[in-house]
Amino acid sequence: MLEVQGIVKQFGGLTAVNDFSLSLDRGDIVGLIGPNGAGKTTAFNVIAGFYRPNAGRVHFGGRDITGLRPDQICKLGLARTFQVVRPFGALSVLENVMIGAYARTNDKATAKAKAEEALEALGMTDLAERAARDLPIAGRKRLEIARALATEPQLLLLDETMAGLRSAETDEVIEMVRKLSQRGIAILLVEHVMKVVMSLAQRIVVLHHGEKIAEGQPSEIVRDRQVIDAYLGEVESDAAR
Amino acid sequence: MSAVKKSASSLAPTAGPLGRLWHAIWADWDLMQLAISVLLVVAIGFAPLVIRSPYYLGILILAVLYAYVGISWNIVAGFAGQLLIAHIIFIALGAYTTVVLYTRFDVMPWIGIPASGVVAAGLGLVIALITLRYGLKADYFALFTIALMVALKTLFLKWEFVGAAVGMGLRLNEPSWEKMIFSTKEPYLYIGLALLLAGILVQFWIYRSKLGKYFLALREDEAAAAALGVNTSLYKTLALLIGSAMGGIGGGYYMMYVTFVEPPQVFDLGLNVELVLAAPIIGGLGSLLGPVLGALINKPLAELIRGTLTAGRSGTTLIVYGAFLVISILFMPRGITGLIQDGYQRLKRRRAPERDEEVRRGNA
Ligand SMILES: Nc1ncnc2c1ncn2[C@@H]1O[C@H](COP(=O)(O)OP(=O)(O)OP(=O)(O)O)[C@@H](O)[C@H]1O
Ligand SMILES: [Mg+2]
């Protein structure tokens, strides 16, 4: 479904993503991990059309989407959330999600019903009438997912949507992501919380300095020497703090 | 308060159609704003019964025009967040189009004014294309529109066909509806009110539809909008097209009322502030009621300052007027409508919350 082939993204002299490849199928849940600054968000931005890669191609649903605009890619069924949340602050939570739903319809009633469905899935029904700017950070993270979901994606890119959530909230979102994948939606997930990645992902890809240093099942990844040196050691010391 | 209490008790299943209408409006702030706007239009419609002085009627006519033009700018700047500062260029172009068609080609204003909308939208499209082609960001876009105003002023000052520095006026012969020329003020007022009512309805329709929600998304966060499938270039262009077309129509009407136009008068930042920016800013930029309320305060106030405080010395007028604008921006960032909305929400909260819930569900 998603076929990323050797993408390179440079900012001036800095190569943020270097020759990165990845493939995903329907219903897959793939975790993308790596230390801060590894290039995870940049890779998302290239895939979702926010950055044009210096080299490489991105195929989605059998189509070459390299160079398409973000809104075109969204319409093709690829939605992403933002690591640094970007709510439409002055609008209500419901209106925020309706804007996602409008990607598939021009009709207000239909968009509203779709948006309510998405809010329901995220357990946000009670918050629908609140202004998005009044939500606490956990609410904003969920709003990111709800909006993306309302665009009816086949592939969802989640960029640290569980950072800053309490443990119970994290469990709810994990459950929700699992349900989505059972519906056939593929999920690419960036997450520093190892518990989340380990319990959700069937496959993990590790980025380091913009390059893929490992890929495999969670049980293989945790034993990978290179990964432990580059990343997992750091996570453990983070946890020890 | 008493009105509110009464309506709360009339929510019984037996509530009449009027009661139900009132509830539908009360439950929905957008509808409240629409209702107040329409009531204001109706009230102004009755004003000639008490206001007989042509001078005061003239102020009222311009207030109505300011409200309409304010709406056209509100859609671009308030909804879509595009810093189209020199919106006056569309009013100017509309005024010139109407007078050129009228005097040079004998085209009646009933056709000339809509044509002015089309011509102004043409300029709007050109601006949108240039802006997108060169990826102008908000502040550069604002500067670009001001620079364009200066350039157009120079062009019109030199252009013989449109009267160059002398300007252009209507040949004022017999008053007639056909030529939209009247010897009394009332007909101008009613044509202006019809225009304003149309503007109010268009603005409301846009605000409630997908188009309007996409405009708001653009204003709030362009990248997030793009990620959710909003073609940001297309919707910026649409906002500009709508605003410029409405502005051009307003300019055509302005021409018929003032009957004379010259470049320094219309390609002018001072007039731009008074005619375009002030009403939505004072009234509440981005709100539905703002342009209408703001214009009804702004125009009489500007006139008062011009007439009494500074006795015609234009420099002082601008200072006093500018100070008022600055103060209202600092102390009422959401304008008068913001204050009213706060009061409305406080009132609403005092009523039984479950009732409110019922009403909202019932109307959803
Ligand atoms: N727009 C940009 N301009 C210049 N440099 C950038 C830009 N975006 C990212 N970078 C740089 O590219 C590198 C990769 O950043 P990126 O945000 O992709 O990392 P990340 O893996 O998402 O990190 P984190 O875990 O902290 O979110 C970093 O060195 C970063 O400073
Ligand atoms: Mg990141």
XYZ file of C-alpha atoms and ligand atoms in Angstrom:
637
model
C 0.000 0.000 0.000
C 2.806 2.396 0.964
C 6.134 2.023 -0.788
C 8.878 4.453 0.236
C 11.961 4.098 -1.956
C 15.274 5.606 -0.905
C 14.067 9.047 0.089
C 16.662 11.686 0.932
C 15.866 15.005 2.583
C 18.507 17.644 3.167
C 18.272 20.977 4.952
C 21.228 22.983 3.728
C 24.222 20.881 4.673
C 22.271 18.646 7.052
C 20.945 15.347 5.758
C 17.897 14.726 7.936
C 16.756 11.590 6.100
C 19.178 9.514 4.064
C 18.189 6.783 1.601
C 15.226 5.655 3.670
C 12.963 2.891 2.406
C 9.893 1.336 3.921
C 6.873 -0.639 2.872
C 3.486 -1.130 4.499
C 0.420 -3.220 3.708
C -3.242 -3.013 4.563
C -3.842 -3.368 8.303
C -0.125 -3.274 9.180
C 1.022 -1.498 12.288
C 4.638 -0.438 11.919
C 6.596 1.415 14.577
C 9.204 3.994 13.563
C 11.632 4.673 16.376
C 14.932 6.438 16.854
C 16.614 9.031 19.053
C 15.684 12.730 18.975
C 16.639 14.314 15.695
C 16.850 10.945 13.923
C 14.628 12.193 11.112
C 11.311 10.527 11.941
C 9.170 13.645 11.621
C 11.053 14.665 8.498
C 10.290 11.279 6.949
C 6.597 11.823 7.761
C 6.719 15.238 6.169
C 8.178 13.807 2.985
C 5.643 10.973 2.821
C 2.675 13.288 3.469
C 3.793 15.817 0.845
C 4.948 18.634 3.114
C 8.545 18.327 1.906
C 9.717 17.391 -1.547
C 12.517 14.818 -1.199
C 15.946 15.537 -2.702
C 15.909 11.985 -4.030
C 13.721 8.882 -3.894
C 10.058 8.202 -4.558
C 6.946 7.575 -2.523
C 4.219 5.287 -3.872
C 0.827 4.967 -2.257
C -1.995 2.701 -3.359
C -0.076 1.884 -6.540
C 0.398 5.560 -7.420
C 3.502 7.696 -7.404
C 2.648 10.485 -4.970
C 6.081 12.128 -4.862
C 5.634 15.859 -5.347
C 1.878 15.874 -4.796
C 0.470 18.472 -2.391
C -0.531 17.448 1.154
C -4.238 17.971 0.432
C -4.054 15.741 -2.645
C -2.299 13.038 -0.656
C -4.885 13.332 2.096
C -7.663 12.870 -0.448
C -5.944 9.704 -1.680
C -6.344 8.278 1.813
C -3.126 9.090 3.637
C -3.599 11.137 6.813
C -1.047 12.344 9.340
C -1.031 13.919 12.768
C 1.410 16.582 13.926
C 3.908 15.918 16.686
C 3.553 19.541 17.763
C -0.230 19.689 17.794
C -1.917 22.165 15.478
C -5.546 22.563 16.532
C -7.762 25.224 14.941
C -7.859 27.010 18.285
C -10.821 29.325 17.812
C -13.047 26.544 16.491
C -14.920 23.992 18.536
C -13.654 20.436 18.799
C -16.537 19.296 16.601
C -15.756 21.912 13.935
C -12.104 20.862 13.970
C -13.074 17.294 13.183
C -15.712 18.371 10.654
C -12.991 20.058 8.632
C -11.359 16.641 8.385
C -14.682 15.055 7.428
C -15.259 17.638 4.683
C -12.416 15.985 2.777
C -14.975 13.372 1.727
C -18.224 15.315 1.481
C -19.643 18.740 0.763
C -22.686 18.150 2.893
C -22.769 19.642 6.355
C -25.006 17.036 7.962
C -22.892 14.185 6.604
C -19.693 15.879 7.780
C -21.193 16.388 11.218
C -22.242 12.754 11.505
C -18.775 11.583 10.397
C -17.124 13.952 12.849
C -19.298 12.740 15.707
C -18.371 9.185 14.824
C -14.669 10.035 14.962
C -15.096 11.846 18.277
C -16.942 8.848 19.652
C -14.077 6.561 18.619
C -11.677 8.783 20.572
C -13.999 9.069 23.571
C -14.312 12.824 23.030
C -18.063 13.160 22.571
C -18.438 15.245 25.734
C -15.855 17.740 24.518
C -17.476 18.404 21.127
C -18.698 21.922 21.888
C -15.520 23.090 23.630
C -13.137 25.493 21.943
C -10.088 23.520 20.793
C -7.765 26.023 22.457
C -9.272 25.200 25.855
C -8.330 21.525 25.644
C -5.477 20.228 27.791
C -2.570 18.678 25.896
C -3.948 15.137 26.130
C -7.194 16.346 24.548
C -5.320 18.102 21.759
C -3.365 14.950 20.975
C -6.606 13.032 20.665
C -8.094 15.776 18.565
C -5.190 15.339 16.127
C -6.125 11.675 15.734
C -9.864 12.358 15.514
C -9.390 14.932 12.747
C -7.100 12.655 10.771
C -9.509 9.767 11.229
C -12.423 11.846 9.945
C -10.684 12.125 6.555
C -11.279 8.351 6.230
C -7.668 7.322 5.649
C -6.363 3.963 4.552
C -3.024 4.824 6.094
C -2.561 6.864 9.234
C 0.770 8.410 10.236
C 0.799 9.043 13.982
C 3.656 11.244 15.219
C 4.106 10.807 18.985
C 0.401 11.032 19.680
C 0.845 9.346 23.030
C 3.633 11.487 24.423
C 2.382 13.309 27.503
C -0.649 11.070 27.995
C -1.311 9.388 31.318
C -0.989 5.621 31.441
C -4.733 4.938 31.388
C -5.187 7.324 28.470
C -2.329 5.657 26.621
C -4.040 2.288 27.047
C -7.230 3.689 25.553
C -5.431 5.050 22.525
C -3.573 1.760 22.060
C -6.900 -0.022 22.066
C -8.284 2.442 19.555
C -5.315 2.059 17.211
C -5.729 -1.693 17.334
C -9.386 -1.385 16.365
C -8.485 0.846 13.446
C -6.006 -1.666 12.138
C -8.621 -4.397 12.409
C -10.753 -2.265 10.121
C -7.959 -2.528 7.569
C -6.337 0.863 8.183
C -2.564 0.697 8.054
C -0.689 2.587 10.740
C 2.795 4.028 10.848
C 3.589 5.096 14.330
C 6.372 7.226 15.768
C 6.561 6.800 19.501
C 9.170 7.136 22.204
C 7.081 5.234 24.749
C 8.499 1.748 24.180
C 5.561 0.078 25.906
C 3.299 1.444 23.175
C 5.496 0.459 20.271
C 6.149 -2.997 21.686
C 2.516 -3.779 22.320
C 1.199 -2.421 19.025
C 3.726 -2.828 16.246
C 4.107 -6.031 14.279
C 7.272 -4.592 12.815
C 9.684 -1.891 13.966
C 11.941 0.315 11.881
C 14.815 2.114 13.587
C 16.163 5.406 12.300
C 19.473 6.874 13.389
C 21.023 10.023 11.894
C 18.483 9.790 9.106
C 19.376 6.243 8.156
C 17.585 2.986 8.751
C 19.794 0.909 11.034
C 17.412 -1.939 11.751
C 14.052 -3.407 10.841
C 12.266 -6.409 12.262
C 9.867 -7.826 14.786
C 9.840 -6.184 18.212
C 11.511 -9.152 19.843
C 14.401 -8.976 17.355
C 14.763 -5.215 17.676
C 15.164 -5.210 21.459
C 18.059 -7.628 21.109
C 19.792 -5.737 18.277
C 23.193 -4.511 19.476
C 23.252 -1.467 17.200
C 19.758 -0.412 18.254
C 20.583 -0.743 21.933
C 23.665 1.425 21.488
C 21.937 4.049 19.403
C 18.574 4.285 21.050
C 17.344 1.802 23.587
C 20.146 2.582 25.997
C 19.064 6.173 25.863
C 15.443 5.286 26.447
C 16.404 3.222 29.475
C 18.405 6.054 30.927
C 15.437 8.329 30.208
C 13.236 5.951 32.128
C 15.702 5.908 35.003
C 15.470 9.673 35.350
C -33.973 39.047 31.498
C -37.742 38.857 31.660
C -37.918 37.957 27.994
C -35.489 35.143 28.581
C -37.449 33.739 31.526
C -40.670 33.840 29.604
C -39.193 31.965 26.679
C -37.692 29.359 28.982
C -41.102 28.521 30.365
C -42.663 28.471 26.892
C -40.517 25.502 25.918
C -43.473 23.284 26.743
C -44.583 21.053 23.853
C -47.369 23.528 23.202
C -44.923 26.322 22.305
C -46.185 28.151 19.235
C -44.236 28.558 16.009
C -42.884 31.941 17.137
C -41.734 30.464 20.429
C -40.018 27.652 18.607
C -38.356 30.058 16.189
C -37.092 32.140 19.085
C -35.690 29.014 20.714
C -33.941 27.906 17.577
C -32.330 31.334 17.331
C -31.507 31.647 21.019
C -29.766 28.265 21.057
C -27.422 29.200 18.224
C -25.079 32.199 18.431
C -24.678 32.366 14.627
C -28.442 32.621 14.221
C -28.574 35.205 16.988
C -26.091 37.346 15.075
C -28.047 36.887 11.861
C -31.289 37.845 13.591
C -29.783 40.969 15.157
C -28.271 41.984 11.796
C -31.596 41.584 10.000
C -33.441 43.456 12.750
C -30.954 46.316 12.404
C -31.572 46.418 8.644
C -35.326 46.559 9.250
C -34.899 49.268 11.891
C -32.806 51.365 9.499
C -35.523 50.837 6.907
C -37.946 52.656 9.202
C -35.475 55.393 10.055
C -36.729 57.845 7.363
C -39.998 58.023 9.340
C -38.151 59.872 12.093
C -34.998 61.147 10.412
C -35.952 63.784 7.867
C -32.708 65.710 7.560
C -30.891 64.818 4.327
C -27.600 65.298 6.192
C -28.393 62.583 8.733
C -29.901 60.328 6.084
C -26.659 60.738 4.160
C -24.688 59.530 7.168
C -27.009 56.568 7.497
C -26.594 55.666 3.819
C -22.822 55.671 4.181
C -23.079 53.634 7.398
C -25.051 51.042 5.435
C -22.420 51.070 2.685
C -19.632 50.711 5.284
C -21.436 47.732 6.795
C -21.730 46.063 3.397
C -18.104 46.748 2.433
C -17.076 45.673 5.932
C -18.730 42.312 5.287
C -16.847 41.886 2.020
C -13.550 42.486 3.847
C -14.589 40.385 6.820
C -14.930 37.334 4.595
C -11.356 37.688 3.287
C -9.590 38.997 6.386
C -11.859 37.861 9.217
C -12.798 34.406 7.964
C -9.903 33.379 5.721
C -7.291 35.409 7.635
C -5.813 36.983 4.495
C -4.184 40.339 5.285
C -5.761 42.142 2.363
C -5.096 45.591 3.796
C -5.799 47.803 0.768
C -9.252 46.374 0.029
C -10.196 49.886 -1.121
C -8.695 49.096 -4.548
C -11.736 46.950 -5.337
C -14.137 49.682 -4.247
C -12.184 52.176 -6.367
C -12.143 49.888 -9.381
C -15.860 49.225 -8.964
C -16.613 52.949 -8.808
C -14.584 53.610 -11.956
C -16.116 50.689 -13.831
C -19.636 51.892 -13.108
C -18.956 55.493 -14.083
C -17.006 54.587 -17.214
C -19.757 52.240 -18.367
C -22.376 54.872 -17.589
C -20.786 57.920 -19.198
C -18.806 56.346 -22.026
C -21.020 53.419 -23.017
C -24.466 54.384 -21.742
C -24.660 51.246 -19.655
C -27.180 51.672 -16.860
C -25.933 51.152 -13.287
C -28.248 48.171 -12.802
C -25.902 46.392 -15.185
C -22.850 48.522 -14.474
C -22.748 47.667 -10.770
C -22.756 43.882 -11.256
C -20.182 44.412 -14.025
C -18.082 46.305 -11.469
C -18.159 43.177 -9.333
C -16.859 41.126 -12.245
C -14.057 43.598 -13.052
C -13.005 43.826 -9.388
C -13.016 40.026 -9.152
C -10.705 40.019 -12.175
C -8.241 42.135 -10.223
C -8.793 39.863 -7.218
C -7.864 36.873 -9.354
C -4.715 38.558 -10.651
C -3.684 39.386 -7.070
C -4.337 35.805 -5.972
C -2.297 34.370 -8.840
C 0.647 36.699 -8.206
C 0.525 35.979 -4.487
C 0.514 32.232 -5.033
C 3.090 32.323 -7.822
C 5.575 34.172 -5.624
C 4.485 32.526 -2.376
C 3.948 35.851 -0.606
C 3.534 35.363 3.138
C 1.000 37.303 5.189
C 2.978 40.480 5.856
C 4.384 40.714 2.335
C 0.919 40.133 0.964
C -0.333 43.105 3.015
C 2.486 45.309 1.718
C 1.875 44.095 -1.807
C -1.765 45.216 -1.726
C -0.740 48.666 -0.458
C 1.913 48.984 -3.158
C -0.680 47.982 -5.722
C -2.989 50.732 -4.484
C -0.246 53.326 -4.967
C 0.533 51.977 -8.430
C -3.124 52.059 -9.460
C -3.472 55.606 -8.183
C -0.563 56.691 -10.359
C -2.008 54.843 -13.331
C -5.451 56.396 -12.932
C -3.932 59.863 -12.469
C -2.320 59.532 -15.904
C -5.045 57.646 -17.755
C -7.064 60.042 -19.928
C -9.830 57.540 -20.688
C -10.888 57.542 -17.031
C -10.503 61.280 -16.635
C -6.907 61.274 -15.407
C -6.315 63.719 -12.534
C -9.664 65.452 -13.097
C -11.643 62.364 -12.240
C -15.087 61.401 -13.528
C -18.615 62.388 -12.602
C -22.107 61.290 -13.540
C -24.070 63.493 -15.894
C -26.871 64.421 -13.550
C -29.963 64.865 -15.613
C -33.517 63.893 -14.760
C -33.904 61.684 -11.702
C -34.953 58.198 -12.786
C -34.977 54.685 -11.374
C -33.590 53.408 -14.628
C -30.469 55.518 -14.209
C -30.421 55.136 -10.413
C -30.402 58.875 -10.004
C -32.681 60.374 -7.382
C -33.393 63.814 -5.998
C -34.087 62.474 -2.500
C -31.982 60.288 -0.204
C -34.519 57.565 0.558
C -34.128 55.515 -2.641
C -30.363 55.391 -2.111
C -30.953 54.164 1.418
C -33.239 51.350 0.284
C -30.928 50.208 -2.497
C -28.084 50.228 0.038
C -30.157 48.229 2.498
C -31.004 45.647 -0.163
C -27.291 45.310 -0.879
C -26.506 45.014 2.834
C -29.191 42.389 3.378
C -27.775 40.366 0.488
C -24.300 40.749 2.009
C -25.526 39.595 5.429
C -27.154 36.508 3.936
C -24.169 35.633 1.743
C -21.826 36.010 4.699
C -24.042 33.810 6.859
C -24.347 31.149 4.190
C -20.580 31.084 3.658
C -19.890 30.929 7.386
C -22.123 27.904 7.883
C -21.014 25.952 4.827
C -17.937 23.908 4.022
C -16.494 26.920 2.213
C -16.560 29.032 5.367
C -15.171 26.291 7.584
C -12.299 25.845 5.129
C -11.696 29.621 5.259
C -11.511 29.473 9.050
C -9.152 26.508 8.865
C -6.872 28.555 6.578
C -6.869 31.402 9.051
C -6.206 29.187 12.065
C -3.465 26.962 10.649
C -2.598 26.527 6.994
C -0.434 23.439 7.395
C -3.054 21.645 9.474
C -5.690 22.588 6.907
C -3.568 21.170 4.083
C -3.051 17.947 6.024
C -6.832 17.568 6.282
C -7.370 17.886 2.550
C -7.872 21.653 2.180
C -6.432 22.917 -1.108
C -5.028 26.069 0.467
C -4.236 27.862 -2.824
C -7.727 27.251 -4.170
C -9.492 28.450 -1.038
C -7.298 31.543 -0.678
C -8.185 32.397 -4.259
C -11.884 31.809 -3.609
C -11.796 34.092 -0.554
C -10.143 36.827 -2.610
C -12.607 36.389 -5.465
C -15.635 36.662 -3.197
C -14.250 39.645 -1.279
C -13.178 41.533 -4.389
C -16.436 40.895 -6.262
C -18.492 42.101 -3.311
C -16.151 45.079 -2.880
C -16.492 46.018 -6.562
C -20.279 45.946 -6.310
C -20.066 48.181 -3.243
C -17.830 50.537 -5.224
C -20.378 50.778 -8.024
C -23.100 51.697 -5.575
C -20.770 54.195 -3.858
C -20.205 55.846 -7.247
C -23.924 56.256 -7.876
C -24.357 57.831 -4.467
C -21.379 60.225 -4.396
C -21.655 60.841 -8.191
C -18.003 61.793 -8.546
C -14.704 59.968 -8.332
C -11.054 61.015 -8.616
C -7.863 59.047 -7.932
C -6.669 60.717 -4.674
C -10.136 60.297 -3.173
C -10.505 56.541 -3.648
C -6.929 55.240 -3.807
C -6.382 56.468 -0.295
C -5.334 54.701 2.889
C -7.343 57.091 5.055
C -10.560 56.245 3.236
C -9.474 52.608 3.321
C -9.352 52.691 7.120
C -12.653 54.489 7.485
C -14.645 52.701 4.795
C -13.199 49.183 4.943
C -11.229 48.329 8.054
C -12.852 50.271 10.876
C -16.303 48.672 10.973
C -15.218 45.022 11.181
C -12.420 45.851 13.625
C -14.616 47.869 15.986
C -17.500 45.451 15.581
C -15.438 42.272 15.842
C -13.350 40.874 12.987
C -14.382 37.377 11.955
C -17.796 37.586 13.600
C -21.067 37.743 11.669
C -22.442 40.787 13.435
C -19.212 42.776 13.626
C -19.261 44.707 10.309
C -22.883 45.791 10.763
C -22.557 46.887 14.379
C -19.176 48.461 13.773
C -20.387 50.522 10.820
C -23.369 51.859 12.746
C -20.968 53.148 15.391
C -18.017 53.996 13.193
C -19.680 56.162 10.569
C -21.649 58.485 12.866
C -18.602 58.726 15.110
C -16.283 59.628 12.233
C -18.798 62.246 11.179
C -19.127 63.616 14.693
C -15.374 63.947 15.035
C -15.105 65.565 11.620
C -18.019 67.920 12.220
C -17.651 69.078 15.801
C -14.425 68.153 17.511
C -12.026 69.287 14.865
C -14.137 71.665 12.825
C -12.976 70.421 9.449
C -9.213 70.331 9.998
C -8.623 66.972 8.408
C -5.298 66.189 10.091
C -6.777 66.411 13.574
C -9.737 64.296 12.491
C -7.425 61.465 11.506
C -5.531 61.661 14.792
C -8.639 61.548 16.973
C -10.179 58.878 14.793
C -6.987 56.819 14.684
C -6.671 57.027 18.456
C -10.205 55.702 18.809
C -9.401 52.750 16.558
C -6.221 51.936 18.469
C -8.060 52.070 21.783
C -10.828 49.810 20.560
C -8.284 47.286 19.253
C -6.415 47.307 22.572
C -9.415 47.093 24.864
C -11.863 45.111 22.767
C -9.788 42.648 20.755
C -12.977 40.782 19.777
C -14.864 44.001 19.176
C -18.303 44.942 20.398
C -19.655 41.610 19.197
C -17.201 39.912 21.549
C -18.658 41.821 24.498
C -22.203 40.959 23.437
C -21.266 37.312 22.997
C -19.853 37.153 26.514
C -23.071 38.605 27.892
C -25.138 36.213 25.809
C -23.226 33.207 27.055
C -23.568 34.326 30.673
C -27.315 34.657 30.217
C -27.523 31.296 28.544
C -25.614 29.571 31.327
C -28.063 30.927 33.881
C -30.876 29.034 32.207
C -31.457 25.382 33.009
C -28.544 23.604 31.311
C -30.529 20.475 30.471
C -33.015 22.618 28.637
C -30.255 24.041 26.514
C -29.038 20.579 25.746
C -32.533 19.597 24.642
C -32.829 22.602 22.394
C -29.475 22.007 20.768
C -30.232 18.340 20.118
C -33.633 19.246 18.792
C -32.159 21.605 16.240
C -29.099 19.654 15.267
N 12.546 22.522 8.612
C 13.786 22.181 8.999
N 14.840 22.958 8.686
C 16.094 22.631 9.068
N 16.394 21.536 9.777
C 15.388 20.702 10.129
C 14.030 20.994 9.769
N 13.248 20.003 10.245
C 14.064 19.161 10.881
N 15.353 19.545 10.821
C 16.504 18.842 11.362
O 16.487 17.536 10.830
C 16.855 16.591 11.801
C 15.760 15.568 11.964
O 14.664 16.188 12.631
P 13.301 15.441 12.892
O 12.367 16.447 13.461
O 12.877 14.745 11.662
O 13.696 14.389 14.000
P 12.769 13.424 14.838
O 13.316 12.076 14.646
O 11.360 13.643 14.527
O 13.087 13.921 16.315
P 12.157 13.972 17.626
O 12.175 12.629 18.218
O 12.863 14.975 18.489
O 10.824 14.421 17.188
C 17.160 17.363 13.075
O 18.555 17.587 13.129
C 16.454 18.655 12.869
O 17.098 19.716 13.527
Mg 9.723 14.248 15.549
